Amino acid sequence: MFMGEYHHNIDEKGRLIIPSKFRYELGEKFVITRGIEECLFVYSMEEWNKIIEKLKELPFTSKDARTFMRMFLSGATECELDKNGRINIPATLTKYASLDKETVIIGVNDRLEIWSKEKWNNFVSESK
């Protein structure tokens, strides 16, 4: 289970350090994709495969289901950590989540979420 909140900077090449506490649970390869509320979701391959199976059950005739699958799956990228514990986030995903420099990485049970610090602070303020 992922939990906790960590603050790290993304560099000019789109690389972000994943907290060491999360690296083992993520495994060698994992998936990063567009999340909900303009953040990114990061899943271990095991969790990703569970999600794919659930998505297969969504009705193809539902416009909302098709729209969600397009947004969720088209942004999905398989990643692995470099020797320094960083991931390279594709430019399309950094733009989607407005990741500029300061980021917040949170553990949310079965996934990590990567937020821009500004959006995370707004979310926390609005959730009080």
Short mmCIF file of N, CA, C and O in Angstrom, two decimals:
data_model
loop_
_atom_site.label_atom_id
_atom_site.label_comp_id
_atom_site.label_asym_id
_atom_site.label_seq_id
_atom_site.Cartn_x
_atom_site.Cartn_y
_atom_site.Cartn_z
N MET A 1 0.84 -1.18 0.00
CA MET A 1 0.00 0.00 0.00
C MET A 1 0.89 1.24 0.00
O MET A 1 1.84 1.34 0.75
N PHE A 2 0.55 2.18 -0.86
CA PHE A 2 1.27 3.44 -0.93
C PHE A 2 0.60 4.46 -0.01
O PHE A 2 -0.63 4.59 -0.01
N MET A 3 1.40 5.18 0.76
CA MET A 3 0.87 6.27 1.57
C MET A 3 2.00 7.24 1.88
O MET A 3 3.18 6.92 1.78
N GLY A 4 1.62 8.46 2.20
CA GLY A 4 2.60 9.48 2.53
C GLY A 4 2.64 10.59 1.50
O GLY A 4 2.05 10.48 0.42
N GLU A 5 3.32 11.67 1.86
CA GLU A 5 3.45 12.85 0.99
C GLU A 5 4.92 13.27 0.96
O GLU A 5 5.56 13.41 2.00
N TYR A 6 5.43 13.47 -0.26
CA TYR A 6 6.83 13.82 -0.46
C TYR A 6 6.93 14.96 -1.46
O TYR A 6 6.17 15.01 -2.42
N HIS A 7 7.89 15.84 -1.22
CA HIS A 7 8.10 17.00 -2.09
C HIS A 7 9.45 16.85 -2.79
O HIS A 7 10.47 16.67 -2.13
N HIS A 8 9.41 16.90 -4.13
CA HIS A 8 10.63 16.82 -4.93
C HIS A 8 10.50 17.76 -6.13
O HIS A 8 9.39 18.10 -6.54
N ASN A 9 11.64 18.15 -6.67
CA ASN A 9 11.64 19.00 -7.86
C ASN A 9 11.82 18.16 -9.11
O ASN A 9 12.56 17.18 -9.10
N ILE A 10 11.14 18.58 -10.16
CA ILE A 10 11.32 17.96 -11.47
C ILE A 10 12.40 18.80 -12.18
O ILE A 10 12.39 20.03 -12.08
N ASP A 11 13.32 18.15 -12.86
CA ASP A 11 14.38 18.92 -13.52
C ASP A 11 13.96 19.34 -14.93
O ASP A 11 12.88 18.98 -15.40
N GLU A 12 14.83 20.10 -15.59
CA GLU A 12 14.52 20.64 -16.92
C GLU A 12 14.35 19.56 -17.99
O GLU A 12 13.76 19.80 -19.04
N LYS A 13 14.83 18.35 -17.71
CA LYS A 13 14.68 17.24 -18.66
C LYS A 13 13.44 16.39 -18.36
O LYS A 13 13.23 15.36 -18.98
N GLY A 14 12.65 16.81 -17.39
CA GLY A 14 11.44 16.07 -17.04
C GLY A 14 11.68 14.89 -16.14
O GLY A 14 10.83 13.99 -16.03
N ARG A 15 12.81 14.87 -15.43
CA ARG A 15 13.13 13.76 -14.53
C ARG A 15 12.72 14.10 -13.10
O ARG A 15 12.91 15.22 -12.65
N LEU A 16 12.17 13.11 -12.44
CA LEU A 16 11.67 13.29 -11.08
C LEU A 16 12.13 12.12 -10.22
O LEU A 16 11.98 10.96 -10.63
N ILE A 17 12.66 12.43 -9.05
CA ILE A 17 13.06 11.38 -8.11
C ILE A 17 11.81 10.78 -7.47
O ILE A 17 10.94 11.51 -6.98
N ILE A 18 11.74 9.47 -7.50
CA ILE A 18 10.66 8.76 -6.80
C ILE A 18 11.20 8.42 -5.41
O ILE A 18 12.29 7.85 -5.29
N PRO A 19 10.46 8.77 -4.36
CA PRO A 19 10.93 8.47 -3.01
C PRO A 19 11.32 7.00 -2.85
O PRO A 19 10.62 6.11 -3.35
N SER A 20 12.43 6.78 -2.17
CA SER A 20 12.94 5.41 -2.04
C SER A 20 11.92 4.48 -1.41
O SER A 20 11.88 3.29 -1.74
N LYS A 21 11.08 5.01 -0.54
CA LYS A 21 10.04 4.20 0.12
C LYS A 21 9.11 3.55 -0.90
O LYS A 21 8.56 2.48 -0.65
N PHE A 22 8.90 4.18 -2.05
CA PHE A 22 7.95 3.69 -3.05
C PHE A 22 8.60 2.80 -4.11
O PHE A 22 7.90 2.09 -4.83
N ARG A 23 9.88 2.85 -4.25
CA ARG A 23 10.56 2.18 -5.39
C ARG A 23 10.36 0.67 -5.38
O ARG A 23 10.12 0.07 -6.43
N TYR A 24 10.48 0.05 -4.24
CA TYR A 24 10.34 -1.40 -4.18
C TYR A 24 8.93 -1.83 -4.59
O TYR A 24 8.77 -2.78 -5.37
N GLU A 25 7.93 -1.13 -4.06
CA GLU A 25 6.54 -1.49 -4.37
C GLU A 25 6.20 -1.28 -5.84
O GLU A 25 5.37 -2.00 -6.39
N LEU A 26 6.82 -0.29 -6.47
CA LEU A 26 6.55 -0.04 -7.89
C LEU A 26 7.12 -1.16 -8.76
O LEU A 26 6.55 -1.50 -9.78
N GLY A 27 8.25 -1.69 -8.37
CA GLY A 27 8.88 -2.73 -9.16
C GLY A 27 9.79 -2.15 -10.24
O GLY A 27 9.97 -0.93 -10.33
N GLU A 28 10.35 -3.03 -11.06
CA GLU A 28 11.29 -2.60 -12.09
C GLU A 28 10.63 -1.76 -13.17
O GLU A 28 11.20 -0.80 -13.66
N LYS A 29 9.43 -2.16 -13.56
CA LYS A 29 8.68 -1.42 -14.58
C LYS A 29 7.31 -1.08 -14.02
O LYS A 29 6.73 -1.85 -13.24
N PHE A 30 6.79 0.07 -14.42
CA PHE A 30 5.50 0.53 -13.95
C PHE A 30 4.91 1.46 -14.99
O PHE A 30 5.55 1.76 -16.00
N VAL A 31 3.70 1.92 -14.75
CA VAL A 31 2.99 2.75 -15.73
C VAL A 31 2.64 4.10 -15.11
O VAL A 31 2.18 4.16 -13.97
N ILE A 32 2.86 5.15 -15.88
CA ILE A 32 2.44 6.49 -15.50
C ILE A 32 1.45 6.98 -16.55
O ILE A 32 1.62 6.72 -17.74
N THR A 33 0.38 7.64 -16.10
CA THR A 33 -0.65 8.09 -17.03
C THR A 33 -1.36 9.32 -16.48
O THR A 33 -1.12 9.73 -15.34
N ARG A 34 -2.24 9.88 -17.31
CA ARG A 34 -3.06 11.00 -16.86
C ARG A 34 -3.97 10.53 -15.73
O ARG A 34 -4.61 9.49 -15.83
N GLY A 35 -4.04 11.33 -14.70
CA GLY A 35 -4.95 11.05 -13.61
C GLY A 35 -6.16 11.95 -13.70
O GLY A 35 -6.38 12.65 -14.69
N ILE A 36 -6.92 11.92 -12.67
CA ILE A 36 -8.10 12.77 -12.57
C ILE A 36 -7.67 14.01 -11.78
O ILE A 36 -6.76 13.94 -10.96
N GLU A 37 -8.28 15.13 -12.04
CA GLU A 37 -7.97 16.39 -11.36
C GLU A 37 -6.58 16.92 -11.71
O GLU A 37 -5.89 17.49 -10.88
N GLU A 38 -6.16 16.69 -12.92
CA GLU A 38 -4.91 17.23 -13.48
C GLU A 38 -3.66 16.85 -12.69
O GLU A 38 -2.76 17.66 -12.49
N CYS A 39 -3.63 15.62 -12.25
CA CYS A 39 -2.41 15.05 -11.67
C CYS A 39 -2.07 13.81 -12.50
O CYS A 39 -2.77 13.47 -13.43
N LEU A 40 -0.97 13.17 -12.15
CA LEU A 40 -0.58 11.94 -12.83
C LEU A 40 -0.76 10.76 -11.87
O LEU A 40 -0.54 10.90 -10.67
N PHE A 41 -1.14 9.62 -12.42
CA PHE A 41 -1.25 8.39 -11.65
C PHE A 41 -0.08 7.49 -12.04
O PHE A 41 0.28 7.39 -13.21
N VAL A 42 0.48 6.81 -11.04
CA VAL A 42 1.57 5.86 -11.26
C VAL A 42 1.15 4.53 -10.64
O VAL A 42 0.81 4.48 -9.45
N TYR A 43 1.19 3.47 -11.46
CA TYR A 43 0.76 2.15 -11.02
C TYR A 43 1.87 1.12 -11.23
O TYR A 43 2.56 1.14 -12.25
N SER A 44 1.99 0.19 -10.27
CA SER A 44 2.84 -0.98 -10.50
C SER A 44 2.22 -1.77 -11.66
O SER A 44 1.03 -1.61 -11.96
N MET A 45 2.99 -2.61 -12.29
CA MET A 45 2.46 -3.41 -13.40
C MET A 45 1.33 -4.32 -12.92
O MET A 45 0.35 -4.52 -13.63
N GLU A 46 1.44 -4.83 -11.71
CA GLU A 46 0.38 -5.69 -11.17
C GLU A 46 -0.93 -4.92 -11.05
O GLU A 46 -1.98 -5.41 -11.49
N GLU A 47 -0.89 -3.72 -10.49
CA GLU A 47 -2.11 -2.91 -10.36
C GLU A 47 -2.62 -2.46 -11.73
O GLU A 47 -3.82 -2.41 -11.96
N TRP A 48 -1.70 -2.11 -12.62
CA TRP A 48 -2.08 -1.68 -13.97
C TRP A 48 -2.88 -2.78 -14.67
O TRP A 48 -3.90 -2.52 -15.30
N ASN A 49 -2.40 -3.99 -14.58
CA ASN A 49 -3.09 -5.11 -15.22
C ASN A 49 -4.49 -5.32 -14.64
O ASN A 49 -5.43 -5.66 -15.37
N LYS A 50 -4.65 -5.10 -13.34
CA LYS A 50 -5.99 -5.18 -12.73
C LYS A 50 -6.92 -4.10 -13.31
O LYS A 50 -8.09 -4.36 -13.58
N ILE A 51 -6.38 -2.92 -13.47
CA ILE A 51 -7.18 -1.81 -14.02
C ILE A 51 -7.59 -2.10 -15.46
O ILE A 51 -8.73 -1.87 -15.85
N ILE A 52 -6.67 -2.62 -16.25
CA ILE A 52 -6.97 -2.95 -17.64
C ILE A 52 -8.11 -3.96 -17.70
O ILE A 52 -9.02 -3.83 -18.53
N GLU A 53 -8.10 -4.94 -16.83
CA GLU A 53 -9.17 -5.93 -16.81
C GLU A 53 -10.52 -5.28 -16.48
O GLU A 53 -11.53 -5.61 -17.07
N LYS A 54 -10.50 -4.32 -15.55
CA LYS A 54 -11.74 -3.61 -15.21
C LYS A 54 -12.22 -2.75 -16.37
O LYS A 54 -13.42 -2.65 -16.63
N LEU A 55 -11.29 -2.12 -17.06
CA LEU A 55 -11.66 -1.26 -18.20
C LEU A 55 -12.29 -2.08 -19.31
O LEU A 55 -13.18 -1.59 -20.02
N LYS A 56 -11.86 -3.31 -19.47
CA LYS A 56 -12.43 -4.18 -20.50
C LYS A 56 -13.91 -4.46 -20.26
O LYS A 56 -14.64 -4.77 -21.19
N GLU A 57 -14.34 -4.32 -19.01
CA GLU A 57 -15.73 -4.57 -18.66
C GLU A 57 -16.63 -3.37 -18.90
O GLU A 57 -17.85 -3.50 -18.86
N LEU A 58 -16.05 -2.19 -19.13
CA LEU A 58 -16.87 -1.00 -19.37
C LEU A 58 -17.61 -1.14 -20.69
O LEU A 58 -17.07 -1.67 -21.66
N PRO A 59 -18.84 -0.64 -20.74
CA PRO A 59 -19.63 -0.78 -21.97
C PRO A 59 -19.08 0.10 -23.10
O PRO A 59 -18.96 1.31 -22.93
N PHE A 60 -18.76 -0.52 -24.20
CA PHE A 60 -18.24 0.19 -25.38
C PHE A 60 -19.24 1.21 -25.89
O PHE A 60 -18.88 2.20 -26.51
N THR A 61 -20.51 0.99 -25.64
CA THR A 61 -21.57 1.87 -26.14
C THR A 61 -21.72 3.14 -25.30
O THR A 61 -22.43 4.06 -25.70
N SER A 62 -21.05 3.21 -24.17
CA SER A 62 -21.13 4.38 -23.30
C SER A 62 -20.10 5.43 -23.73
O SER A 62 -18.89 5.18 -23.73
N LYS A 63 -20.60 6.61 -24.09
CA LYS A 63 -19.70 7.69 -24.50
C LYS A 63 -18.74 8.07 -23.37
O LYS A 63 -17.55 8.30 -23.61
N ASP A 64 -19.24 8.13 -22.14
CA ASP A 64 -18.39 8.48 -21.00
C ASP A 64 -17.28 7.45 -20.82
O ASP A 64 -16.13 7.81 -20.53
N ALA A 65 -17.59 6.18 -20.97
CA ALA A 65 -16.59 5.12 -20.83
C ALA A 65 -15.53 5.25 -21.92
O ALA A 65 -14.32 5.14 -21.65
N ARG A 66 -15.95 5.49 -23.16
CA ARG A 66 -14.99 5.65 -24.26
C ARG A 66 -14.10 6.86 -24.03
O ARG A 66 -12.88 6.80 -24.24
N THR A 67 -14.69 7.96 -23.60
CA THR A 67 -13.91 9.18 -23.35
C THR A 67 -12.89 8.95 -22.25
O THR A 67 -11.72 9.33 -22.38
N PHE A 68 -13.32 8.33 -21.16
CA PHE A 68 -12.39 8.05 -20.06
C PHE A 68 -11.24 7.16 -20.53
O PHE A 68 -10.07 7.44 -20.25
N MET A 69 -11.56 6.08 -21.24
CA MET A 69 -10.52 5.17 -21.70
C MET A 69 -9.53 5.86 -22.64
O MET A 69 -8.33 5.63 -22.56
N ARG A 70 -10.03 6.72 -23.51
CA ARG A 70 -9.13 7.45 -24.42
C ARG A 70 -8.15 8.32 -23.64
O ARG A 70 -6.95 8.30 -23.91
N MET A 71 -8.66 9.09 -22.69
CA MET A 71 -7.79 9.98 -21.92
C MET A 71 -6.82 9.19 -21.05
O MET A 71 -5.64 9.50 -20.97
N PHE A 72 -7.32 8.16 -20.41
CA PHE A 72 -6.52 7.39 -19.47
C PHE A 72 -5.44 6.57 -20.17
O PHE A 72 -4.28 6.56 -19.77
N LEU A 73 -5.83 5.88 -21.24
CA LEU A 73 -4.90 4.97 -21.90
C LEU A 73 -3.97 5.66 -22.90
O LEU A 73 -2.83 5.23 -23.08
N SER A 74 -4.43 6.72 -23.54
CA SER A 74 -3.57 7.37 -24.54
C SER A 74 -2.35 8.03 -23.89
O SER A 74 -1.31 8.18 -24.52
N GLY A 75 -2.47 8.41 -22.63
CA GLY A 75 -1.34 9.02 -21.93
C GLY A 75 -0.44 8.03 -21.22
O GLY A 75 0.58 8.41 -20.67
N ALA A 76 -0.83 6.77 -21.22
CA ALA A 76 -0.08 5.77 -20.46
C ALA A 76 1.28 5.48 -21.08
O ALA A 76 1.41 5.31 -22.29
N THR A 77 2.29 5.45 -20.21
CA THR A 77 3.65 5.18 -20.64
C THR A 77 4.29 4.23 -19.64
O THR A 77 4.20 4.44 -18.44
N GLU A 78 4.94 3.20 -20.16
CA GLU A 78 5.68 2.29 -19.29
C GLU A 78 7.00 2.96 -18.93
O GLU A 78 7.68 3.51 -19.79
N CYS A 79 7.35 2.92 -17.67
CA CYS A 79 8.56 3.58 -17.18
C CYS A 79 9.38 2.61 -16.35
O CYS A 79 8.89 1.59 -15.89
N GLU A 80 10.63 3.01 -16.15
CA GLU A 80 11.48 2.35 -15.18
C GLU A 80 12.39 3.39 -14.56
O GLU A 80 12.62 4.45 -15.14
N LEU A 81 12.87 3.09 -13.38
CA LEU A 81 13.74 4.01 -12.67
C LEU A 81 15.14 3.98 -13.26
O LEU A 81 15.63 2.92 -13.65
N ASP A 82 15.80 5.15 -13.30
CA ASP A 82 17.21 5.15 -13.68
C ASP A 82 18.04 4.80 -12.44
O ASP A 82 17.48 4.56 -11.36
N LYS A 83 19.35 4.78 -12.57
CA LYS A 83 20.20 4.37 -11.45
C LYS A 83 20.14 5.33 -10.26
O LYS A 83 20.54 4.98 -9.16
N ASN A 84 19.61 6.53 -10.48
CA ASN A 84 19.47 7.51 -9.40
C ASN A 84 18.06 7.55 -8.81
O ASN A 84 17.74 8.44 -8.03
N GLY A 85 17.21 6.60 -9.21
CA GLY A 85 15.85 6.54 -8.67
C GLY A 85 14.90 7.55 -9.27
O GLY A 85 13.90 7.91 -8.66
N ARG A 86 15.20 7.99 -10.51
CA ARG A 86 14.36 8.99 -11.18
C ARG A 86 13.59 8.34 -12.31
O ARG A 86 13.99 7.33 -12.87
N ILE A 87 12.45 8.98 -12.63
CA ILE A 87 11.71 8.62 -13.83
C ILE A 87 11.75 9.81 -14.78
O ILE A 87 11.88 10.95 -14.35
N ASN A 88 11.65 9.52 -16.04
CA ASN A 88 11.58 10.57 -17.05
C ASN A 88 10.13 10.68 -17.48
O ASN A 88 9.59 9.78 -18.12
N ILE A 89 9.49 11.79 -17.13
CA ILE A 89 8.08 11.99 -17.43
C ILE A 89 7.94 12.62 -18.81
O ILE A 89 8.53 13.67 -19.06
N PRO A 90 7.17 12.00 -19.71
CA PRO A 90 6.99 12.57 -21.06
C PRO A 90 6.42 13.98 -21.00
O PRO A 90 5.62 14.31 -20.11
N ALA A 91 6.81 14.81 -21.96
CA ALA A 91 6.39 16.21 -22.01
C ALA A 91 4.87 16.35 -22.03
O ALA A 91 4.32 17.28 -21.42
N THR A 92 4.18 15.45 -22.72
CA THR A 92 2.71 15.55 -22.78
C THR A 92 2.10 15.41 -21.39
O THR A 92 1.11 16.06 -21.08
N LEU A 93 2.69 14.57 -20.56
CA LEU A 93 2.16 14.38 -19.21
C LEU A 93 2.56 15.52 -18.28
O LEU A 93 1.75 15.93 -17.44
N THR A 94 3.77 16.04 -18.42
CA THR A 94 4.15 17.19 -17.59
C THR A 94 3.27 18.39 -17.91
O THR A 94 2.86 19.13 -17.01
N LYS A 95 2.94 18.55 -19.19
CA LYS A 95 2.05 19.65 -19.58
C LYS A 95 0.65 19.44 -19.02
O LYS A 95 0.05 20.36 -18.47
N TYR A 96 0.12 18.23 -19.15
CA TYR A 96 -1.22 17.93 -18.64
C TYR A 96 -1.35 18.26 -17.15
O TYR A 96 -2.34 18.83 -16.71
N ALA A 97 -0.33 17.87 -16.37
CA ALA A 97 -0.39 18.05 -14.92
C ALA A 97 0.23 19.38 -14.47
O ALA A 97 0.34 19.62 -13.26
N SER A 98 0.62 20.22 -15.41
CA SER A 98 1.25 21.52 -15.10
C SER A 98 2.46 21.37 -14.20
O SER A 98 2.66 22.16 -13.26
N LEU A 99 3.26 20.34 -14.46
CA LEU A 99 4.46 20.13 -13.65
C LEU A 99 5.56 21.04 -14.17
O LEU A 99 6.00 20.92 -15.31
N ASP A 100 5.97 21.94 -13.31
CA ASP A 100 6.97 22.92 -13.70
C ASP A 100 8.28 22.65 -12.97
O ASP A 100 9.28 22.30 -13.57
N LYS A 101 8.29 22.78 -11.70
CA LYS A 101 9.48 22.52 -10.91
C LYS A 101 9.13 21.77 -9.64
O LYS A 101 9.50 20.62 -9.48
N GLU A 102 8.38 22.41 -8.75
CA GLU A 102 8.06 21.79 -7.47
C GLU A 102 6.88 20.83 -7.63
O GLU A 102 5.84 21.21 -8.16
N THR A 103 7.07 19.61 -7.16
CA THR A 103 6.02 18.61 -7.26
C THR A 103 5.75 18.00 -5.88
O THR A 103 6.57 18.10 -4.97
N VAL A 104 4.60 17.37 -5.79
CA VAL A 104 4.23 16.62 -4.59
C VAL A 104 3.86 15.21 -5.06
O VAL A 104 3.06 15.04 -5.98
N ILE A 105 4.47 14.23 -4.44
CA ILE A 105 4.20 12.83 -4.75
C ILE A 105 3.49 12.25 -3.53
O ILE A 105 4.02 12.30 -2.42
N ILE A 106 2.29 11.73 -3.75
CA ILE A 106 1.54 11.16 -2.63
C ILE A 106 1.22 9.69 -2.91
O ILE A 106 1.03 9.29 -4.05
N GLY A 107 1.17 8.93 -1.84
CA GLY A 107 0.74 7.55 -1.93
C GLY A 107 -0.75 7.48 -1.65
O GLY A 107 -1.22 8.04 -0.66
N VAL A 108 -1.48 6.83 -2.54
CA VAL A 108 -2.93 6.72 -2.41
C VAL A 108 -3.32 5.24 -2.59
O VAL A 108 -3.80 4.84 -3.65
N ASN A 109 -3.04 4.45 -1.58
CA ASN A 109 -3.41 3.05 -1.56
C ASN A 109 -2.72 2.24 -2.67
O ASN A 109 -1.61 1.77 -2.48
N ASP A 110 -3.36 2.10 -3.84
CA ASP A 110 -2.83 1.24 -4.91
C ASP A 110 -2.01 1.99 -5.96
O ASP A 110 -1.56 1.40 -6.94
N ARG A 111 -1.81 3.31 -5.76
CA ARG A 111 -1.10 4.10 -6.77
C ARG A 111 -0.38 5.27 -6.11
O ARG A 111 -0.65 5.63 -4.97
N LEU A 112 0.52 5.87 -6.89
CA LEU A 112 1.10 7.16 -6.54
C LEU A 112 0.39 8.21 -7.36
O LEU A 112 -0.09 7.93 -8.47
N GLU A 113 0.33 9.42 -6.84
CA GLU A 113 -0.15 10.56 -7.62
C GLU A 113 0.96 11.61 -7.60
O GLU A 113 1.59 11.84 -6.57
N ILE A 114 1.18 12.21 -8.76
CA ILE A 114 2.17 13.27 -8.88
C ILE A 114 1.42 14.55 -9.22
O ILE A 114 0.70 14.62 -10.22
N TRP A 115 1.57 15.56 -8.36
CA TRP A 115 0.87 16.83 -8.49
C TRP A 115 1.88 17.97 -8.60
O TRP A 115 2.96 17.90 -8.02
N SER A 116 1.49 19.03 -9.28
CA SER A 116 2.27 20.26 -9.16
C SER A 116 2.01 20.76 -7.74
O SER A 116 0.92 20.55 -7.18
N LYS A 117 3.00 21.39 -7.13
CA LYS A 117 2.84 21.86 -5.76
C LYS A 117 1.67 22.83 -5.66
O LYS A 117 0.88 22.76 -4.72
N GLU A 118 1.53 23.71 -6.64
CA GLU A 118 0.44 24.69 -6.62
C GLU A 118 -0.93 24.01 -6.64
O GLU A 118 -1.82 24.33 -5.86
N LYS A 119 -1.11 23.06 -7.56
CA LYS A 119 -2.40 22.37 -7.66
C LYS A 119 -2.69 21.55 -6.40
O LYS A 119 -3.84 21.47 -5.95
N TRP A 120 -1.66 20.93 -5.84
CA TRP A 120 -1.85 20.15 -4.61
C TRP A 120 -2.28 21.07 -3.47
O TRP A 120 -3.22 20.76 -2.74
N ASN A 121 -1.60 22.19 -3.31
CA ASN A 121 -1.96 23.13 -2.24
C ASN A 121 -3.39 23.63 -2.41
O ASN A 121 -4.13 23.76 -1.43
N ASN A 122 -3.79 23.91 -3.65
CA ASN A 122 -5.18 24.34 -3.92
C ASN A 122 -6.15 23.23 -3.55
O ASN A 122 -7.21 23.49 -2.95
N PHE A 123 -5.83 21.99 -3.94
CA PHE A 123 -6.69 20.87 -3.62
C PHE A 123 -6.88 20.72 -2.11
O PHE A 123 -7.98 20.55 -1.61
N VAL A 124 -5.78 20.80 -1.38
CA VAL A 124 -5.83 20.65 0.08
C VAL A 124 -6.66 21.78 0.69
O VAL A 124 -7.51 21.54 1.55
N SER A 125 -6.46 23.00 0.22
CA SER A 125 -7.22 24.14 0.75
C SER A 125 -8.71 23.99 0.49
O SER A 125 -9.53 24.29 1.36
N GLU A 126 -9.06 23.54 -0.71
CA GLU A 126 -10.47 23.39 -1.08
C GLU A 126 -11.12 22.20 -0.37
O GLU A 126 -12.34 22.13 -0.27
N SER A 127 -10.33 21.26 0.10
CA SER A 127 -10.86 20.05 0.72
C SER A 127 -11.09 20.18 2.22
O SER A 127 -11.56 19.25 2.85
N LYS A 128 -10.73 21.31 2.79
CA LYS A 128 -10.89 21.51 4.24
C LYS A 128 -12.34 21.61 4.63
O LYS A 128 -13.16 22.07 3.94
#
